Amino acid sequence: MNMSRLTVPVVLFIFKRPDVTEQVFNAIRSARPTKLFLIADGPRPDQPGEAELCSATRAVVSRVDWPCEVSTLFSPVNLGLNQRITSGLNWVFSQVEEAIILEDDCLPHPTFFPFCQELLNRYRNDERIMMISGNNFQKGRGRLEASYYFSRLFHIWGWATWRRAWNHYDDSLRLWPEISRNGWLQSVTSDPNAIRFFHKMYQDHLDGKHVLSWDYKWNLSCWLQNGLSVMPNANLVTNIGFGRSSTYAHDADSALAHLPLVPMSFPLVHPPFIMADSQADQYTMEQQFYLPEPDSGPAADAGAPPVLESPVTRLAKRKLRRRRRRIRRAGISRRQARRSGKGRVRSVRSTRKAGAAAMSGRRRMRRSRRRRAG
């Protein structure tokens, strides 16, 4: 492991969960950063017992027992996750040029910190790179023999960035109307289901149908700069906060809950080029940011929040699309395909054979007509 001293400031956001906060704080204690920002939201007045939980959580992070400059920003009232994150990061980047950022449920592997520190230094002046992520949701998939890849998605369960990048954050989605009218989302992904998902998320927020989380606004802010993120080829941070006490991550059985931590190997192997891995991004889009085909009828216009299509449904649709492509390549109708394959197209070869037979029959009929006419 790269054991160089951690000189990059670390930011920890906390709220009301002393149990998970203690685990994350102990990981930070092991890294021994020289500067630590502690940012806390306040209790909600209509939630019994929350004030006591907030106090207990703040007591956990007060136990800094290593040489460290500590700065705190504890709100006496509840700001909500979005305002607390954005105002907290505005405060941090008014004082420092770069930082590693964790929330109270994002548990990092020890190698997460040197990974971020090295790449913050490497890409500090590269305007193409907007952040360093500690997340890998690829389930072992990878195409490069490198320590990380580049992405057009921006995962924030443990991440790092610079003031120069955070300065582009737009909480108001000021440019969204122009982006949505002119099809700019196609520069991020050509997948129509993912485009529908993001379009609905941003448009519904501006229409007042739901409140959009700050990380979606961060994604759009980075896209507007044609920015990229760094994604590790090993998962360096796991979310331990899934459950009823979480603000958004309620499903304790989610495939993203408690992902295994995998250590990063050093020295880092850097990619030979800076381009987004479109295959990795497509996989993530299909797993997390997919909106089903729109239904017809009143429900389609009711403005309901997006529901992700199940992997089983997506697999069935892929099989159907492959079947139809085979039929088109064979040059026959779907009815002929059903007749020749008993309702199925088993392979391109069998489909082409059936198409050739159908074409031969049509030719014989044409020749017969010409003879009779002559």
Coordinates of C-alpha atoms in Angstrom, one line a residue:
M1 CA 0.0 0.0 0.0
N2 CA 1.1 3.6 -0.6
M3 CA 1.7 4.8 2.9
S4 CA 2.5 8.4 2.1
R5 CA 1.1 10.9 4.6
L6 CA -2.5 12.0 3.9
T7 CA -2.2 15.7 3.4
V8 CA -5.5 16.2 1.4
P9 CA -8.3 17.5 3.6
V10 CA -11.1 15.0 4.4
V11 CA -14.7 16.1 4.7
L12 CA -17.3 14.0 6.7
F13 CA -21.0 14.7 6.6
I14 CA -23.0 13.4 9.6
F15 CA -26.6 13.5 10.8
K16 CA -28.3 11.2 13.2
R17 CA -26.7 7.7 12.9
P18 CA -24.0 7.2 15.5
D19 CA -23.5 3.5 14.7
V20 CA -22.6 3.9 11.1
T21 CA -20.8 7.2 11.7
E22 CA -18.5 5.5 14.2
Q23 CA -17.4 2.9 11.6
V24 CA -16.6 5.6 9.0
F25 CA -14.9 7.9 11.5
N26 CA -12.7 5.0 12.6
A27 CA -11.6 4.5 9.0
I28 CA -10.7 8.2 8.8
R29 CA -8.9 7.9 12.1
S30 CA -6.7 5.1 10.6
A31 CA -5.9 7.4 7.7
R32 CA -4.9 10.3 10.0
P33 CA -5.5 13.2 7.7
T34 CA -3.9 16.5 8.7
K35 CA -7.1 18.5 8.1
L36 CA -10.7 17.3 8.8
F37 CA -13.9 19.1 8.1
L38 CA -16.9 17.9 10.1
I39 CA -20.3 19.0 8.8
A40 CA -23.6 18.1 10.5
D41 CA -27.3 18.7 9.8
G42 CA -29.7 19.5 12.7
P43 CA -32.6 17.6 14.0
R44 CA -36.2 17.8 12.6
P45 CA -38.5 19.2 15.2
D46 CA -41.3 16.8 14.3
Q47 CA -39.2 13.6 14.8
P48 CA -39.1 12.5 18.5
G49 CA -35.7 11.5 19.8
E50 CA -33.8 12.9 16.7
A51 CA -32.1 15.7 18.7
E52 CA -30.6 13.1 21.0
L53 CA -29.4 11.0 18.1
C54 CA -27.8 14.1 16.4
S55 CA -26.0 14.9 19.7
A56 CA -24.7 11.3 20.0
T57 CA -23.5 11.4 16.4
R58 CA -21.6 14.6 17.0
A59 CA -20.0 13.1 20.1
V60 CA -18.6 10.3 18.0
V61 CA -16.7 12.6 15.7
S62 CA -15.4 14.7 18.6
R63 CA -12.8 12.0 19.4
V64 CA -10.0 13.2 17.2
D65 CA -6.9 11.8 18.8
W66 CA -4.2 12.4 16.2
P67 CA -2.5 15.6 15.1
C68 CA -5.1 17.2 13.0
E69 CA -6.7 20.6 12.3
V70 CA -10.4 20.2 12.8
S71 CA -13.1 22.6 11.4
T72 CA -16.8 22.1 12.2
L73 CA -20.0 23.4 10.7
F74 CA -22.9 22.1 12.8
S75 CA -26.4 23.4 12.0
P76 CA -28.8 23.9 14.9
V77 CA -31.8 23.4 12.6
N78 CA -32.5 20.8 9.9
L79 CA -31.5 22.0 6.4
G80 CA -32.2 18.7 4.6
L81 CA -29.7 16.6 2.8
N82 CA -29.5 18.7 -0.4
Q83 CA -29.0 22.0 1.2
R84 CA -26.6 20.6 3.9
I85 CA -24.4 18.9 1.2
T86 CA -24.3 21.9 -1.1
S87 CA -23.8 24.6 1.6
G88 CA -21.2 22.4 3.3
L89 CA -19.1 21.9 0.2
N90 CA -19.4 25.6 -0.7
W91 CA -18.0 26.3 2.8
V92 CA -15.2 23.7 2.4
F93 CA -14.1 24.9 -1.1
S94 CA -14.1 28.5 0.1
Q95 CA -11.1 27.5 2.2
V96 CA -9.2 24.7 0.4
E97 CA -8.5 23.7 -3.2
E98 CA -9.3 20.0 -3.0
A99 CA -10.8 17.5 -0.7
I100 CA -11.9 13.9 -0.1
I101 CA -15.6 13.6 0.7
L102 CA -17.4 11.0 2.7
E103 CA -20.9 10.7 4.1
D104 CA -21.7 9.0 7.4
D105 CA -22.7 5.7 5.7
C106 CA -19.8 5.5 3.1
L107 CA -17.2 3.1 4.6
P108 CA -13.9 3.3 2.7
H109 CA -11.1 0.8 2.4
P110 CA -7.7 2.1 3.7
T111 CA -6.4 2.3 0.1
F112 CA -9.2 4.7 -0.9
F113 CA -7.3 7.6 0.7
P114 CA -4.0 7.2 -1.1
F115 CA -5.8 6.4 -4.3
C116 CA -7.7 9.8 -4.1
Q117 CA -4.6 11.7 -3.0
E118 CA -2.4 10.5 -5.9
L119 CA -5.1 11.1 -8.6
L120 CA -6.1 14.5 -7.2
N121 CA -2.5 15.5 -7.7
R122 CA -2.2 13.9 -11.1
Y123 CA -5.3 15.5 -12.6
R124 CA -5.3 18.7 -10.6
N125 CA -4.9 20.9 -13.7
D126 CA -6.8 18.7 -16.2
E127 CA -10.1 20.5 -16.8
R128 CA -11.5 17.3 -18.4
I129 CA -11.5 15.4 -15.0
M130 CA -14.2 16.6 -12.6
M131 CA -13.9 14.1 -9.7
I132 CA -12.3 10.9 -8.4
S133 CA -14.8 8.2 -7.3
G134 CA -14.3 5.3 -4.9
N135 CA -17.1 3.3 -6.3
N136 CA -17.1 0.4 -8.8
F137 CA -20.5 -1.1 -9.7
Q138 CA -19.2 -3.3 -12.5
K139 CA -19.3 -6.6 -10.7
G140 CA -15.9 -7.7 -11.9
R141 CA -16.3 -6.4 -15.5
G142 CA -13.3 -4.5 -16.9
R143 CA -11.6 -3.8 -20.2
L144 CA -8.3 -2.1 -19.3
E145 CA -5.3 -3.5 -17.6
A146 CA -5.2 -0.3 -15.5
S147 CA -6.1 0.7 -11.9
Y148 CA -9.1 2.8 -13.1
Y149 CA -11.1 4.0 -16.0
F150 CA -12.9 7.1 -17.1
S151 CA -16.7 7.6 -17.0
R152 CA -19.5 10.0 -17.9
L153 CA -21.2 9.1 -14.6
F154 CA -20.4 10.5 -11.3
H155 CA -20.7 8.2 -8.3
I156 CA -20.5 10.0 -4.9
W157 CA -20.4 7.3 -2.2
G158 CA -16.9 8.3 -1.3
W159 CA -15.3 10.7 -3.8
A160 CA -12.8 13.6 -4.2
T161 CA -12.8 16.8 -6.2
W162 CA -11.3 20.2 -6.6
R163 CA -12.6 23.7 -6.1
R164 CA -12.2 24.3 -9.9
A165 CA -14.7 21.5 -10.6
W166 CA -17.2 22.3 -7.7
N167 CA -17.4 25.9 -8.9
H168 CA -19.4 24.6 -11.9
Y169 CA -22.1 23.1 -9.6
D170 CA -25.5 24.5 -10.6
D171 CA -28.2 23.9 -8.0
S172 CA -30.9 25.7 -10.0
L173 CA -30.6 23.6 -13.2
R174 CA -30.5 26.9 -15.0
L175 CA -29.5 25.5 -18.4
W176 CA -31.7 22.4 -18.3
P177 CA -34.5 23.8 -20.5
E178 CA -32.1 24.5 -23.3
I179 CA -30.3 21.1 -22.9
S180 CA -33.6 19.2 -23.0
R181 CA -35.0 21.0 -26.1
N182 CA -31.9 20.4 -28.2
G183 CA -31.2 16.7 -27.4
W184 CA -27.9 17.3 -25.7
L185 CA -28.4 14.3 -23.4
Q186 CA -27.5 12.2 -26.5
S187 CA -23.9 13.3 -26.0
V188 CA -23.9 11.5 -22.7
T189 CA -25.6 8.3 -23.8
S190 CA -27.4 7.1 -27.0
D191 CA -29.6 4.8 -25.0
P192 CA -33.2 6.0 -25.3
N193 CA -34.3 4.4 -22.0
A194 CA -31.5 6.1 -20.0
I195 CA -32.2 9.4 -21.8
R196 CA -35.9 9.2 -20.8
F197 CA -34.9 8.5 -17.2
F198 CA -32.7 11.5 -16.9
H199 CA -35.0 13.7 -18.8
K200 CA -37.9 12.8 -16.5
M201 CA -35.8 13.3 -13.4
Y202 CA -34.7 16.8 -14.3
Q203 CA -38.0 18.0 -15.9
D204 CA -40.1 16.7 -13.0
H205 CA -37.9 18.6 -10.6
L206 CA -38.4 21.8 -12.4
D207 CA -42.1 21.1 -12.7
G208 CA -42.4 20.7 -8.9
K209 CA -43.3 17.0 -9.0
H210 CA -40.5 15.9 -6.8
V211 CA -37.3 17.3 -5.2
L212 CA -34.2 16.2 -7.1
S213 CA -31.2 15.0 -5.0
W214 CA -28.0 17.1 -5.2
D215 CA -26.0 14.3 -6.9
Y216 CA -28.2 14.4 -10.0
K217 CA -27.5 18.1 -10.2
W218 CA -23.8 17.4 -9.9
N219 CA -24.0 14.9 -12.7
L220 CA -25.7 17.5 -15.0
S221 CA -23.2 20.2 -13.9
C222 CA -20.3 17.9 -14.9
W223 CA -22.0 17.0 -18.2
L224 CA -22.3 20.6 -19.1
Q225 CA -18.5 20.9 -18.9
N226 CA -18.1 17.7 -21.0
G227 CA -16.4 16.3 -17.9
L228 CA -15.3 12.9 -16.9
S229 CA -14.9 11.1 -13.6
V230 CA -12.2 8.6 -12.5
M231 CA -13.7 5.2 -11.5
P232 CA -11.5 2.6 -9.7
N233 CA -11.3 -1.0 -11.1
A234 CA -11.8 -2.2 -7.5
N235 CA -14.6 -1.1 -5.3
L236 CA -13.0 1.1 -2.6
V237 CA -16.1 2.3 -0.7
T238 CA -19.2 0.4 0.4
N239 CA -22.5 1.9 1.6
I240 CA -23.4 0.5 5.0
G241 CA -26.4 2.8 5.6
F242 CA -29.2 1.0 3.6
G243 CA -32.4 0.7 5.6
R244 CA -35.2 2.6 7.2
S245 CA -32.9 5.2 8.8
S246 CA -31.5 6.3 5.4
T247 CA -32.7 9.4 3.7
Y248 CA -32.9 7.8 0.3
A249 CA -31.4 4.2 0.4
H250 CA -34.3 2.4 2.1
D251 CA -34.0 -1.0 0.4
A252 CA -31.8 -3.1 2.6
D253 CA -31.8 -5.8 0.0
S254 CA -30.5 -3.6 -2.8
A255 CA -27.8 -5.0 -5.0
L256 CA -25.7 -1.9 -4.1
A257 CA -25.9 -2.4 -0.3
H258 CA -22.8 -3.6 1.4
L259 CA -20.8 -4.2 -1.7
P260 CA -17.5 -6.0 -0.9
L261 CA -14.5 -3.8 -0.4
V262 CA -11.5 -4.6 -2.6
P263 CA -8.0 -3.1 -2.0
M264 CA -6.3 -1.0 -4.6
S265 CA -2.9 -2.2 -5.7
F266 CA 0.0 0.3 -5.8
P267 CA 1.8 1.6 -7.7
L268 CA -1.2 2.7 -9.7
V269 CA -1.4 1.7 -13.4
H270 CA -2.7 4.7 -15.3
P271 CA -4.8 4.3 -18.5
P272 CA -2.9 5.1 -21.7
F273 CA -5.7 7.5 -22.9
I274 CA -8.4 9.7 -21.4
M275 CA -11.8 8.5 -22.9
A276 CA -15.0 7.4 -21.2
D277 CA -15.5 3.6 -21.1
S278 CA -18.8 3.5 -23.0
Q279 CA -19.4 -0.2 -22.2
A280 CA -19.0 0.3 -18.5
D281 CA -21.3 3.3 -18.6
Q282 CA -23.9 1.4 -20.5
Y283 CA -23.9 -1.4 -18.0
T284 CA -24.4 1.1 -15.1
M285 CA -27.2 2.9 -17.1
E286 CA -29.0 -0.4 -17.5
Q287 CA -28.7 -1.3 -13.9
Q288 CA -29.5 2.0 -12.3
F289 CA -30.8 4.7 -14.7
Y290 CA -33.4 3.0 -16.9
L291 CA -36.9 4.1 -17.5
P292 CA -39.3 1.6 -19.1
E293 CA -41.0 2.2 -22.4
P294 CA -43.8 4.8 -21.9
D295 CA -47.3 3.3 -21.5
S296 CA -50.2 4.8 -23.3
G297 CA -53.3 6.1 -21.5
P298 CA -53.8 8.5 -18.5
A299 CA -51.1 6.9 -16.3
A300 CA -48.4 7.9 -18.8
D301 CA -49.2 11.6 -18.3
A302 CA -49.8 11.4 -14.6
G303 CA -46.2 12.5 -13.7
A304 CA -45.4 9.5 -11.6
P305 CA -41.8 9.2 -10.4
P306 CA -39.7 6.9 -12.6
V307 CA -39.8 3.2 -12.0
L308 CA -36.8 1.2 -13.0
E309 CA -37.3 -1.7 -15.4
S310 CA -36.4 -5.1 -13.9
P311 CA -33.4 -7.0 -15.3
V312 CA -35.8 -9.9 -16.3
T313 CA -37.9 -7.5 -18.4
R314 CA -34.8 -6.0 -20.0
L315 CA -33.5 -9.4 -20.9
A316 CA -36.8 -10.4 -22.5
K317 CA -36.8 -7.2 -24.6
R318 CA -33.2 -7.8 -25.7
K319 CA -34.1 -11.3 -26.9
L320 CA -37.0 -10.0 -28.8
R321 CA -34.9 -7.3 -30.5
R322 CA -32.2 -9.9 -31.5
R323 CA -35.0 -12.1 -33.0
R324 CA -36.3 -9.2 -35.0
R325 CA -32.8 -8.3 -36.3
R326 CA -32.3 -11.9 -37.5
I327 CA -35.6 -11.7 -39.4
R328 CA -34.7 -8.4 -41.0
R329 CA -31.2 -9.7 -42.1
A330 CA -32.9 -12.8 -43.6
G331 CA -35.2 -10.6 -45.7
I332 CA -38.4 -12.4 -44.7
S333 CA -41.6 -11.4 -42.9
R334 CA -42.3 -12.3 -39.3
R335 CA -45.1 -14.6 -40.4
Q336 CA -42.7 -16.5 -42.6
A337 CA -40.3 -16.7 -39.8
R338 CA -42.9 -18.1 -37.5
R339 CA -43.9 -20.7 -40.1
S340 CA -40.4 -21.8 -40.8
G341 CA -39.2 -21.8 -37.2
K342 CA -42.4 -22.8 -35.4
G343 CA -42.7 -19.4 -33.8
R344 CA -39.0 -19.0 -33.1
V345 CA -35.8 -18.0 -35.0
R346 CA -33.2 -20.3 -33.8
S347 CA -30.2 -18.8 -35.6
V348 CA -29.1 -16.4 -38.3
R349 CA -28.2 -19.4 -40.5
S350 CA -31.6 -21.1 -40.2
T351 CA -33.3 -17.8 -40.7
R352 CA -31.3 -17.1 -43.9
K353 CA -32.1 -20.6 -45.1
A354 CA -35.8 -20.1 -44.6
G355 CA -35.6 -16.7 -46.4
A356 CA -33.7 -18.2 -49.3
A357 CA -36.4 -20.9 -49.7
A358 CA -39.1 -18.3 -49.6
M359 CA -37.3 -16.2 -52.2
S360 CA -36.7 -19.2 -54.4
G361 CA -40.5 -19.9 -54.4
R362 CA -41.3 -16.3 -55.4
R363 CA -38.8 -16.5 -58.3
R364 CA -40.4 -19.7 -59.5
M365 CA -43.8 -18.1 -59.5
R366 CA -42.5 -15.1 -61.4
R367 CA -40.9 -17.3 -64.1
S368 CA -44.1 -19.3 -64.4
R369 CA -46.1 -16.1 -65.0
R370 CA -43.6 -14.9 -67.6
R371 CA -43.9 -18.2 -69.5
R372 CA -47.7 -18.1 -69.6
A373 CA -47.6 -14.5 -70.7
G374 CA -45.1 -15.3 -73.5

